[in-house]
């Protein structure tokens, strides 16, 4: 939406949800508090990438008021188990497919058909798997736009699929925007971790996790016309003392330690970097004389983060994956590594998910004043970039 003739910005707020696998339960805990404390809150634009696309799709397809939508999203996560998300593939099935078959979905470590079936039961869809609730909410005015980001394996571009809004397709060398009737395939593609979860075919190409090459995760919301971004990150921001303690590694970095580093880079760090860049641009734009910075405009930004390290927390929980991945885990001593970030992304264990829901809710409650300022269109305090630790 464009600014009105009087110069007051009418552009809507956007909810921006990044990746993190099972950590997306933390996002739900934050939104649960927001729904209770601010039942009339309006975030009619929603963007999701990776696991965040699941939460965004739920909220965008739910026809209820904001408070009811966030409460139902909590129930989705409370009832979730690993069996609802994936099924392990046996080492022999993977080896047989790689040695004697053409490249196919069976060459990934985990099968995500249970997740698709679970989403199909939870979300209103038609026979083609399209999210009918999104179209209904757009028509009723409860939603202005939903964007889900994926990675095109052939072109190595980030492709953001958009339903709603009057936006035009955007074209950049490494990221493009396309209008589409969003469905379960778009959500499944956005969550498809390479080698772990199978790719998904959309139109004429194969797509995977939207966070792989997404250097500008806030850009889709800006393209949709938002002037305020409500961002829920699942990345814990360490203190200097914590960073120094982590620097002392007793042994050679293991495979799983390196997997954790890659998981952070792909799913978590880029969003934080983009937020920092946006804050710097905001400061520059606001220093320019009125009328001299068109078409640039400041974008109000609120980023909420965990008060505890969700990766380190995952080390306290057990889960038997089975299959090829379980065999690999059992043959490697990985629990002596630094915080197992990669493990937290696959840990769809009810007790861990419940803990994340609780942490997210309490973190948001402690940030009530900043959230209230955001919805009141008042300047949000940016002096602290993380939650206050209790």
mmCIF file of C-alpha atoms in Angstrom:
data_model
loop_
_atom_site.group_PDB
_atom_site.id
_atom_site.type_symbol
_atom_site.label_atom_id
_atom_site.label_comp_id
_atom_site.label_asym_id
_atom_site.label_seq_id
_atom_site.Cartn_x
_atom_site.Cartn_y
_atom_site.Cartn_z
ATOM 1 C CA UNK A 1 0.000 0.000 0.000
ATOM 2 C CA UNK A 2 1.275 3.447 -0.871
ATOM 3 C CA UNK A 3 1.482 6.352 1.558
ATOM 4 C CA UNK A 4 -1.647 8.491 1.691
ATOM 5 C CA UNK A 5 -1.787 12.030 0.206
ATOM 6 C CA UNK A 6 -1.213 13.590 3.605
ATOM 7 C CA UNK A 7 2.096 11.824 3.941
ATOM 8 C CA UNK A 8 1.158 9.399 6.738
ATOM 9 C CA UNK A 9 2.408 5.925 5.982
ATOM 10 C CA UNK A 10 -0.405 3.431 5.595
ATOM 11 C CA UNK A 11 1.803 0.548 4.610
ATOM 12 C CA UNK A 12 0.976 -2.471 6.782
ATOM 13 C CA UNK A 13 3.202 -4.332 9.192
ATOM 14 C CA UNK A 14 4.772 -7.624 8.151
ATOM 15 C CA UNK A 15 5.534 -10.684 10.233
ATOM 16 C CA UNK A 16 8.910 -12.146 9.204
ATOM 17 C CA UNK A 17 9.657 -15.716 10.288
ATOM 18 C CA UNK A 18 13.019 -17.296 9.517
ATOM 19 C CA UNK A 19 14.263 -20.861 9.663
ATOM 20 C CA UNK A 20 15.536 -23.117 12.377
ATOM 21 C CA UNK A 21 13.732 -26.446 12.049
ATOM 22 C CA UNK A 22 12.254 -27.489 15.389
ATOM 23 C CA UNK A 23 13.340 -24.133 16.794
ATOM 24 C CA UNK A 24 10.337 -22.607 15.032
ATOM 25 C CA UNK A 25 8.384 -23.666 18.125
ATOM 26 C CA UNK A 26 10.094 -20.710 19.805
ATOM 27 C CA UNK A 27 8.504 -18.386 17.247
ATOM 28 C CA UNK A 28 5.133 -19.846 18.154
ATOM 29 C CA UNK A 29 5.690 -19.166 21.850
ATOM 30 C CA UNK A 30 6.464 -15.516 21.084
ATOM 31 C CA UNK A 31 3.377 -15.185 18.883
ATOM 32 C CA UNK A 32 1.245 -16.865 21.536
ATOM 33 C CA UNK A 33 2.023 -14.059 23.970
ATOM 34 C CA UNK A 34 1.509 -11.425 21.286
ATOM 35 C CA UNK A 35 -1.910 -12.914 20.532
ATOM 36 C CA UNK A 36 -2.913 -12.828 24.197
ATOM 37 C CA UNK A 37 -1.501 -9.409 25.069
ATOM 38 C CA UNK A 38 -2.377 -7.694 21.772
ATOM 39 C CA UNK A 39 -5.498 -9.461 20.436
ATOM 40 C CA UNK A 40 -6.217 -6.600 18.033
ATOM 41 C CA UNK A 41 -2.709 -6.594 16.565
ATOM 42 C CA UNK A 42 -2.539 -6.360 12.814
ATOM 43 C CA UNK A 43 0.202 -7.932 10.708
ATOM 44 C CA UNK A 44 -1.575 -8.516 7.394
ATOM 45 C CA UNK A 45 1.643 -9.289 5.528
ATOM 46 C CA UNK A 46 3.502 -12.501 6.346
ATOM 47 C CA UNK A 47 6.733 -13.979 5.033
ATOM 48 C CA UNK A 48 8.281 -17.302 5.895
ATOM 49 C CA UNK A 49 11.370 -19.250 4.987
ATOM 50 C CA UNK A 50 12.267 -22.822 5.908
ATOM 51 C CA UNK A 51 10.451 -23.854 9.112
ATOM 52 C CA UNK A 52 9.161 -20.295 9.441
ATOM 53 C CA UNK A 53 7.074 -20.889 6.317
ATOM 54 C CA UNK A 54 5.065 -23.497 8.244
ATOM 55 C CA UNK A 55 4.118 -20.956 10.904
ATOM 56 C CA UNK A 56 3.440 -18.250 8.323
ATOM 57 C CA UNK A 57 1.201 -20.584 6.301
ATOM 58 C CA UNK A 58 -0.763 -21.570 9.410
ATOM 59 C CA UNK A 59 -1.411 -17.989 10.426
ATOM 60 C CA UNK A 60 -2.200 -16.856 6.888
ATOM 61 C CA UNK A 61 -4.659 -19.703 6.273
ATOM 62 C CA UNK A 62 -6.497 -19.516 9.612
ATOM 63 C CA UNK A 63 -9.784 -17.567 9.309
ATOM 64 C CA UNK A 64 -10.020 -16.614 12.986
ATOM 65 C CA UNK A 65 -9.053 -13.406 14.768
ATOM 66 C CA UNK A 66 -5.403 -12.877 15.663
ATOM 67 C CA UNK A 67 -5.644 -14.266 19.211
ATOM 68 C CA UNK A 68 -7.427 -17.424 18.052
ATOM 69 C CA UNK A 69 -4.947 -17.946 15.231
ATOM 70 C CA UNK A 70 -1.921 -17.832 17.502
ATOM 71 C CA UNK A 71 -3.611 -20.132 20.027
ATOM 72 C CA UNK A 72 -4.329 -22.718 17.320
ATOM 73 C CA UNK A 73 -0.736 -22.486 16.122
ATOM 74 C CA UNK A 74 0.389 -23.391 19.645
ATOM 75 C CA UNK A 75 -1.827 -26.483 19.568
ATOM 76 C CA UNK A 76 -0.206 -27.504 16.285
ATOM 77 C CA UNK A 77 3.228 -27.537 17.947
ATOM 78 C CA UNK A 78 2.006 -29.068 21.199
ATOM 79 C CA UNK A 79 0.763 -32.124 19.343
ATOM 80 C CA UNK A 80 3.806 -32.517 17.089
ATOM 81 C CA UNK A 81 6.236 -35.449 17.255
ATOM 82 C CA UNK A 82 9.167 -36.528 15.128
ATOM 83 C CA UNK A 83 6.955 -39.201 13.548
ATOM 84 C CA UNK A 84 4.713 -36.399 12.274
ATOM 85 C CA UNK A 85 7.658 -34.724 10.542
ATOM 86 C CA UNK A 86 9.877 -37.387 9.013
ATOM 87 C CA UNK A 87 10.581 -41.076 8.636
ATOM 88 C CA UNK A 88 14.211 -42.318 8.564
ATOM 89 C CA UNK A 89 15.468 -44.041 5.452
ATOM 90 C CA UNK A 90 17.517 -47.195 5.868
ATOM 91 C CA UNK A 91 21.207 -47.155 4.869
ATOM 92 C CA UNK A 92 20.551 -49.972 2.400
ATOM 93 C CA UNK A 93 17.721 -48.123 0.639
ATOM 94 C CA UNK A 94 19.896 -45.038 0.214
ATOM 95 C CA UNK A 95 22.903 -47.028 -0.970
ATOM 96 C CA UNK A 96 20.808 -49.056 -3.431
ATOM 97 C CA UNK A 97 19.290 -45.868 -4.862
ATOM 98 C CA UNK A 98 22.668 -44.174 -5.244
ATOM 99 C CA UNK A 99 24.443 -47.157 -6.778
ATOM 100 C CA UNK A 100 21.780 -48.515 -9.125
ATOM 101 C CA UNK A 101 19.187 -45.824 -9.534
ATOM 102 C CA UNK A 102 18.854 -42.347 -10.936
ATOM 103 C CA UNK A 103 18.964 -39.372 -8.520
ATOM 104 C CA UNK A 104 15.674 -39.344 -6.631
ATOM 105 C CA UNK A 105 13.990 -38.403 -3.362
ATOM 106 C CA UNK A 106 15.036 -41.746 -1.875
ATOM 107 C CA UNK A 107 18.651 -40.548 -1.658
ATOM 108 C CA UNK A 108 17.934 -38.186 1.243
ATOM 109 C CA UNK A 109 18.467 -39.247 4.845
ATOM 110 C CA UNK A 110 14.880 -38.549 5.896
ATOM 111 C CA UNK A 111 11.488 -38.854 4.225
ATOM 112 C CA UNK A 112 9.169 -35.886 4.906
ATOM 113 C CA UNK A 113 5.942 -37.347 3.558
ATOM 114 C CA UNK A 114 4.632 -37.538 7.182
ATOM 115 C CA UNK A 115 4.997 -33.743 7.472
ATOM 116 C CA UNK A 116 3.057 -33.170 4.281
ATOM 117 C CA UNK A 117 0.285 -35.460 5.509
ATOM 118 C CA UNK A 118 0.246 -33.686 8.885
ATOM 119 C CA UNK A 119 -0.016 -30.251 7.250
ATOM 120 C CA UNK A 120 -2.729 -31.529 4.923
ATOM 121 C CA UNK A 121 -4.790 -32.519 7.962
ATOM 122 C CA UNK A 122 -4.187 -29.219 9.759
ATOM 123 C CA UNK A 123 -4.500 -26.695 6.932
ATOM 124 C CA UNK A 124 -7.513 -26.097 4.670
ATOM 125 C CA UNK A 125 -6.511 -27.237 1.178
ATOM 126 C CA UNK A 126 -8.143 -28.260 -2.067
ATOM 127 C CA UNK A 127 -7.520 -31.431 -4.058
ATOM 128 C CA UNK A 128 -4.393 -29.874 -5.598
ATOM 129 C CA UNK A 129 -2.931 -29.073 -2.176
ATOM 130 C CA UNK A 130 -3.441 -25.324 -2.516
ATOM 131 C CA UNK A 131 -4.018 -23.352 0.686
ATOM 132 C CA UNK A 132 -7.665 -22.384 0.333
ATOM 133 C CA UNK A 133 -7.607 -20.565 3.664
ATOM 134 C CA UNK A 134 -5.105 -18.049 2.287
ATOM 135 C CA UNK A 135 -7.400 -17.151 -0.608
ATOM 136 C CA UNK A 136 -10.372 -16.869 1.768
ATOM 137 C CA UNK A 137 -8.479 -14.530 4.116
ATOM 138 C CA UNK A 138 -7.292 -12.383 1.226
ATOM 139 C CA UNK A 139 -10.837 -12.034 -0.053
ATOM 140 C CA UNK A 140 -12.138 -11.182 3.424
ATOM 141 C CA UNK A 141 -9.415 -8.578 4.000
ATOM 142 C CA UNK A 142 -7.904 -10.414 6.973
ATOM 143 C CA UNK A 143 -4.688 -10.890 4.996
ATOM 144 C CA UNK A 144 -2.924 -8.728 2.409
ATOM 145 C CA UNK A 145 -0.169 -11.064 1.323
ATOM 146 C CA UNK A 146 1.818 -14.219 2.062
ATOM 147 C CA UNK A 147 5.318 -14.907 0.753
ATOM 148 C CA UNK A 148 7.201 -18.208 0.987
ATOM 149 C CA UNK A 149 10.847 -18.414 -0.093
ATOM 150 C CA UNK A 150 12.559 -21.391 -1.713
ATOM 151 C CA UNK A 151 15.860 -22.166 -3.471
ATOM 152 C CA UNK A 152 15.939 -23.209 -7.107
ATOM 153 C CA UNK A 153 18.524 -25.994 -7.394
ATOM 154 C CA UNK A 154 19.008 -25.411 -11.133
ATOM 155 C CA UNK A 155 19.573 -21.627 -11.147
ATOM 156 C CA UNK A 156 20.852 -21.281 -7.544
ATOM 157 C CA UNK A 157 18.389 -18.386 -7.112
ATOM 158 C CA UNK A 158 16.183 -17.659 -4.140
ATOM 159 C CA UNK A 159 12.627 -17.705 -5.463
ATOM 160 C CA UNK A 160 9.936 -16.093 -3.304
ATOM 161 C CA UNK A 161 6.393 -17.153 -4.153
ATOM 162 C CA UNK A 162 3.772 -14.519 -3.332
ATOM 163 C CA UNK A 163 0.005 -14.676 -3.066
ATOM 164 C CA UNK A 164 -1.909 -11.429 -2.596
ATOM 165 C CA UNK A 165 -0.729 -7.806 -2.732
ATOM 166 C CA UNK A 166 -0.464 -5.686 -5.845
ATOM 167 C CA UNK A 167 3.287 -6.173 -6.059
ATOM 168 C CA UNK A 168 5.065 -6.757 -9.336
ATOM 169 C CA UNK A 169 7.417 -9.681 -9.823
ATOM 170 C CA UNK A 170 10.953 -8.675 -8.896
ATOM 171 C CA UNK A 171 14.065 -9.859 -10.652
ATOM 172 C CA UNK A 172 17.588 -9.812 -9.228
ATOM 173 C CA UNK A 173 20.570 -11.956 -10.233
ATOM 174 C CA UNK A 174 20.262 -14.105 -7.096
ATOM 175 C CA UNK A 175 16.670 -13.592 -5.970
ATOM 176 C CA UNK A 176 13.351 -13.312 -7.768
ATOM 177 C CA UNK A 177 9.717 -12.892 -6.793
ATOM 178 C CA UNK A 178 6.868 -14.766 -8.442
ATOM 179 C CA UNK A 179 3.113 -14.609 -7.999
ATOM 180 C CA UNK A 180 1.481 -17.978 -7.274
ATOM 181 C CA UNK A 181 -1.432 -19.787 -5.674
ATOM 182 C CA UNK A 182 0.443 -21.059 -2.653
ATOM 183 C CA UNK A 183 0.093 -24.638 -1.547
ATOM 184 C CA UNK A 184 1.640 -27.409 0.493
ATOM 185 C CA UNK A 185 4.316 -27.937 -2.165
ATOM 186 C CA UNK A 186 5.655 -24.414 -1.590
ATOM 187 C CA UNK A 187 5.828 -24.984 2.165
ATOM 188 C CA UNK A 188 7.482 -28.371 1.755
ATOM 189 C CA UNK A 189 10.025 -26.955 -0.701
ATOM 190 C CA UNK A 190 10.900 -24.108 1.652
ATOM 191 C CA UNK A 191 11.683 -26.598 4.444
ATOM 192 C CA UNK A 192 13.652 -29.102 2.326
ATOM 193 C CA UNK A 193 17.144 -29.208 3.849
ATOM 194 C CA UNK A 194 19.638 -30.502 1.241
ATOM 195 C CA UNK A 195 20.615 -34.175 1.628
ATOM 196 C CA UNK A 196 18.377 -34.432 4.711
ATOM 197 C CA UNK A 197 14.891 -33.680 3.307
ATOM 198 C CA UNK A 198 13.857 -34.349 -0.316
ATOM 199 C CA UNK A 199 13.549 -31.538 -2.867
ATOM 200 C CA UNK A 200 10.115 -30.584 -4.203
ATOM 201 C CA UNK A 201 9.156 -29.910 -7.802
ATOM 202 C CA UNK A 202 7.466 -26.563 -8.455
ATOM 203 C CA UNK A 203 6.517 -25.750 -12.040
ATOM 204 C CA UNK A 204 9.471 -27.008 -14.078
ATOM 205 C CA UNK A 205 12.280 -27.108 -11.518
ATOM 206 C CA UNK A 206 13.336 -28.688 -8.221
ATOM 207 C CA UNK A 207 13.420 -26.543 -5.105
ATOM 208 C CA UNK A 208 14.859 -26.811 -1.614
ATOM 209 C CA UNK A 209 15.215 -24.855 1.592
ATOM 210 C CA UNK A 210 14.708 -21.134 1.071
ATOM 211 C CA UNK A 211 17.542 -20.189 3.401
ATOM 212 C CA UNK A 212 20.351 -21.668 1.299
ATOM 213 C CA UNK A 213 21.317 -18.523 -0.617
ATOM 214 C CA UNK A 214 18.924 -15.985 0.868
ATOM 215 C CA UNK A 215 21.233 -13.066 1.630
ATOM 216 C CA UNK A 216 18.351 -10.594 2.118
ATOM 217 C CA UNK A 217 15.675 -12.370 4.189
ATOM 218 C CA UNK A 218 13.902 -9.086 5.005
ATOM 219 C CA UNK A 219 13.593 -8.105 1.337
ATOM 220 C CA UNK A 220 10.364 -10.046 0.556
ATOM 221 C CA UNK A 221 8.437 -8.137 3.227
ATOM 222 C CA UNK A 222 9.727 -4.822 1.866
ATOM 223 C CA UNK A 223 8.766 -5.853 -1.683
ATOM 224 C CA UNK A 224 5.251 -6.579 -0.409
ATOM 225 C CA UNK A 225 5.008 -2.955 0.736
ATOM 226 C CA UNK A 226 5.588 -3.240 4.493
ATOM 227 C CA UNK A 227 6.990 -0.269 6.386
ATOM 228 C CA UNK A 228 7.247 -2.136 9.692
ATOM 229 C CA UNK A 229 8.813 -5.547 10.236
ATOM 230 C CA UNK A 230 8.085 -7.792 13.214
ATOM 231 C CA UNK A 231 10.898 -10.338 13.097
ATOM 232 C CA UNK A 232 11.166 -13.409 15.315
ATOM 233 C CA UNK A 233 14.641 -14.911 15.224
ATOM 234 C CA UNK A 234 15.627 -18.276 16.694
ATOM 235 C CA UNK A 235 19.283 -17.277 17.008
ATOM 236 C CA UNK A 236 20.717 -16.637 20.455
ATOM 237 C CA UNK A 237 23.059 -13.664 20.682
ATOM 238 C CA UNK A 238 26.023 -14.557 22.854
ATOM 239 C CA UNK A 239 27.720 -12.191 25.241
ATOM 240 C CA UNK A 240 31.446 -11.503 24.786
ATOM 241 C CA UNK A 241 32.238 -13.765 27.738
ATOM 242 C CA UNK A 242 30.216 -16.624 26.231
ATOM 243 C CA UNK A 243 31.932 -16.177 22.871
ATOM 244 C CA UNK A 244 35.349 -16.308 24.542
ATOM 245 C CA UNK A 245 34.478 -19.514 26.415
ATOM 246 C CA UNK A 246 33.312 -21.132 23.169
ATOM 247 C CA UNK A 247 36.616 -20.297 21.508
ATOM 248 C CA UNK A 248 38.437 -23.010 23.462
ATOM 249 C CA UNK A 249 37.857 -26.215 21.473
ATOM 250 C CA UNK A 250 39.530 -29.264 23.104
ATOM 251 C CA UNK A 251 39.681 -31.455 20.010
ATOM 252 C CA UNK A 252 39.718 -31.351 16.242
ATOM 253 C CA UNK A 253 36.330 -30.075 14.919
ATOM 254 C CA UNK A 254 34.042 -33.017 14.273
ATOM 255 C CA UNK A 255 31.676 -33.492 11.345
ATOM 256 C CA UNK A 256 28.732 -32.552 13.522
ATOM 257 C CA UNK A 257 30.412 -29.441 14.880
ATOM 258 C CA UNK A 258 30.949 -28.277 11.316
ATOM 259 C CA UNK A 259 27.334 -29.167 10.492
ATOM 260 C CA UNK A 260 26.246 -26.917 13.355
ATOM 261 C CA UNK A 261 28.311 -24.046 11.989
ATOM 262 C CA UNK A 262 26.778 -24.465 8.535
ATOM 263 C CA UNK A 263 23.292 -24.675 10.033
ATOM 264 C CA UNK A 264 23.818 -21.361 11.825
ATOM 265 C CA UNK A 265 25.179 -19.672 8.715
ATOM 266 C CA UNK A 266 22.397 -20.883 6.426
ATOM 267 C CA UNK A 267 19.411 -20.575 8.760
ATOM 268 C CA UNK A 268 20.160 -17.979 11.403
ATOM 269 C CA UNK A 269 23.104 -15.636 10.828
ATOM 270 C CA UNK A 270 21.947 -14.114 7.543
ATOM 271 C CA UNK A 271 18.744 -12.729 9.037
ATOM 272 C CA UNK A 272 20.710 -11.038 11.811
ATOM 273 C CA UNK A 273 23.111 -9.523 9.287
ATOM 274 C CA UNK A 274 20.265 -8.218 7.142
ATOM 275 C CA UNK A 275 18.631 -6.632 10.199
ATOM 276 C CA UNK A 276 21.891 -4.872 11.084
ATOM 277 C CA UNK A 277 22.203 -3.536 7.525
ATOM 278 C CA UNK A 278 18.616 -2.293 7.588
ATOM 279 C CA UNK A 279 19.228 -0.411 10.841
ATOM 280 C CA UNK A 280 22.234 1.356 9.316
ATOM 281 C CA UNK A 281 20.237 2.300 6.213
ATOM 282 C CA UNK A 282 17.439 3.615 8.437
ATOM 283 C CA UNK A 283 19.866 5.874 10.269
ATOM 284 C CA UNK A 284 21.214 7.237 6.993
ATOM 285 C CA UNK A 285 17.781 7.832 5.464
ATOM 286 C CA UNK A 286 16.525 9.655 8.539
ATOM 287 C CA UNK A 287 19.492 12.032 8.387
ATOM 288 C CA UNK A 288 18.637 13.122 4.846
ATOM 289 C CA UNK A 289 16.504 16.203 4.257
ATOM 290 C CA UNK A 290 12.810 15.477 3.570
ATOM 291 C CA UNK A 291 12.170 14.915 -0.096
ATOM 292 C CA UNK A 292 15.798 14.097 -0.924
ATOM 293 C CA UNK A 293 15.750 10.358 -0.273
ATOM 294 C CA UNK A 294 13.038 9.138 -2.633
ATOM 295 C CA UNK A 295 12.329 6.278 -3.226
ATOM 296 C CA UNK A 296 14.079 5.235 0.004
ATOM 297 C CA UNK A 297 12.003 5.101 3.153
ATOM 298 C CA UNK A 298 12.840 4.092 6.713
ATOM 299 C CA UNK A 299 11.550 0.669 7.762
ATOM 300 C CA UNK A 300 10.628 0.263 11.431
ATOM 301 C CA UNK A 301 12.149 -2.936 12.745
ATOM 302 C CA UNK A 302 11.539 -5.063 15.819
ATOM 303 C CA UNK A 303 13.657 -8.200 16.209
ATOM 304 C CA UNK A 304 12.879 -10.601 19.052
ATOM 305 C CA UNK A 305 15.432 -13.246 20.009
ATOM 306 C CA UNK A 306 15.763 -16.111 22.491
ATOM 307 C CA UNK A 307 17.058 -15.364 25.978
ATOM 308 C CA UNK A 308 18.774 -18.764 26.080
ATOM 309 C CA UNK A 309 20.850 -20.710 23.567
ATOM 310 C CA UNK A 310 18.334 -23.062 21.934
ATOM 311 C CA UNK A 311 21.149 -25.096 20.395
ATOM 312 C CA UNK A 312 22.842 -25.716 23.738
ATOM 313 C CA UNK A 313 19.461 -26.524 25.277
ATOM 314 C CA UNK A 314 18.938 -29.298 22.723
ATOM 315 C CA UNK A 315 21.903 -31.202 24.157
ATOM 316 C CA UNK A 316 19.776 -32.069 27.200
ATOM 317 C CA UNK A 317 17.247 -34.067 25.165
ATOM 318 C CA UNK A 318 17.318 -37.518 23.603
ATOM 319 C CA UNK A 319 15.788 -38.773 20.374
ATOM 320 C CA UNK A 320 16.399 -42.004 18.458
ATOM 321 C CA UNK A 321 16.301 -41.121 14.785
ATOM 322 C CA UNK A 322 16.853 -44.624 13.434
ATOM 323 C CA UNK A 323 17.686 -45.357 9.820
ATOM 324 C CA UNK A 324 20.824 -44.109 8.083
ATOM 325 C CA UNK A 325 21.057 -40.942 10.136
ATOM 326 C CA UNK A 326 20.626 -42.877 13.382
ATOM 327 C CA UNK A 327 23.389 -45.257 12.335
ATOM 328 C CA UNK A 328 25.663 -42.326 11.594
ATOM 329 C CA UNK A 329 24.914 -40.700 14.939
ATOM 330 C CA UNK A 330 25.520 -43.868 16.912
ATOM 331 C CA UNK A 331 28.915 -44.362 15.275
ATOM 332 C CA UNK A 332 30.240 -40.879 16.064
ATOM 333 C CA UNK A 333 30.915 -39.309 19.442
ATOM 334 C CA UNK A 334 29.235 -35.955 18.890
ATOM 335 C CA UNK A 335 27.849 -35.011 22.309
ATOM 336 C CA UNK A 336 31.221 -33.687 23.467
ATOM 337 C CA UNK A 337 31.073 -31.026 20.745
ATOM 338 C CA UNK A 338 30.146 -27.389 21.397
ATOM 339 C CA UNK A 339 26.365 -26.669 21.401
ATOM 340 C CA UNK A 340 24.800 -29.023 18.821
ATOM 341 C CA UNK A 341 22.893 -26.470 16.734
ATOM 342 C CA UNK A 342 22.188 -28.971 13.972
ATOM 343 C CA UNK A 343 20.569 -31.315 16.520
ATOM 344 C CA UNK A 344 18.164 -28.617 17.694
ATOM 345 C CA UNK A 345 16.797 -28.286 14.174
ATOM 346 C CA UNK A 346 15.786 -31.962 13.980
ATOM 347 C CA UNK A 347 14.690 -32.354 17.601
ATOM 348 C CA UNK A 348 10.927 -32.564 17.104
ATOM 349 C CA UNK A 349 10.604 -34.013 20.578
ATOM 350 C CA UNK A 350 7.517 -32.964 22.578
ATOM 351 C CA UNK A 351 9.409 -32.056 25.759
ATOM 352 C CA UNK A 352 11.904 -29.925 23.820
ATOM 353 C CA UNK A 353 9.169 -28.241 21.787
ATOM 354 C CA UNK A 354 7.166 -27.493 24.942
ATOM 355 C CA UNK A 355 10.241 -25.899 26.469
ATOM 356 C CA UNK A 356 10.711 -23.676 23.419
ATOM 357 C CA UNK A 357 7.057 -22.624 23.516
ATOM 358 C CA UNK A 358 7.483 -21.641 27.152
ATOM 359 C CA UNK A 359 10.720 -19.731 26.558
ATOM 360 C CA UNK A 360 9.248 -17.853 23.612
ATOM 361 C CA UNK A 361 6.132 -16.865 25.566
ATOM 362 C CA UNK A 362 8.098 -15.601 28.559
ATOM 363 C CA UNK A 363 10.649 -13.787 26.408
ATOM 364 C CA UNK A 364 7.868 -11.900 24.619
ATOM 365 C CA UNK A 365 6.216 -11.083 27.933
ATOM 366 C CA UNK A 366 9.430 -9.475 29.139
ATOM 367 C CA UNK A 367 9.527 -7.412 25.958
ATOM 368 C CA UNK A 368 5.926 -6.212 26.262
ATOM 369 C CA UNK A 369 6.812 -2.505 26.128
ATOM 370 C CA UNK A 370 8.823 -2.815 22.909
ATOM 371 C CA UNK A 371 6.063 -4.869 21.270
ATOM 372 C CA UNK A 372 3.466 -2.333 22.382
ATOM 373 C CA UNK A 373 5.522 0.501 20.889
ATOM 374 C CA UNK A 374 5.754 -1.382 17.600
ATOM 375 C CA UNK A 375 1.993 -1.780 17.238
ATOM 376 C CA UNK A 376 1.426 1.815 18.355
ATOM 377 C CA UNK A 377 3.775 2.953 15.555
ATOM 378 C CA UNK A 378 6.057 4.526 18.119
ATOM 379 C CA UNK A 379 9.871 4.357 17.864
ATOM 380 C CA UNK A 380 11.053 0.955 19.068
ATOM 381 C CA UNK A 381 14.017 0.958 21.431
ATOM 382 C CA UNK A 382 16.955 -0.448 19.437
ATOM 383 C CA UNK A 383 19.509 0.080 22.196
ATOM 384 C CA UNK A 384 19.391 -3.600 23.078
ATOM 385 C CA UNK A 385 19.577 -6.258 20.408
ATOM 386 C CA UNK A 386 18.595 -9.186 22.567
ATOM 387 C CA UNK A 387 16.214 -10.106 25.323
ATOM 388 C CA UNK A 388 17.051 -9.250 28.896
ATOM 389 C CA UNK A 389 18.271 -12.375 30.617
ATOM 390 C CA UNK A 390 16.312 -13.408 33.665
#
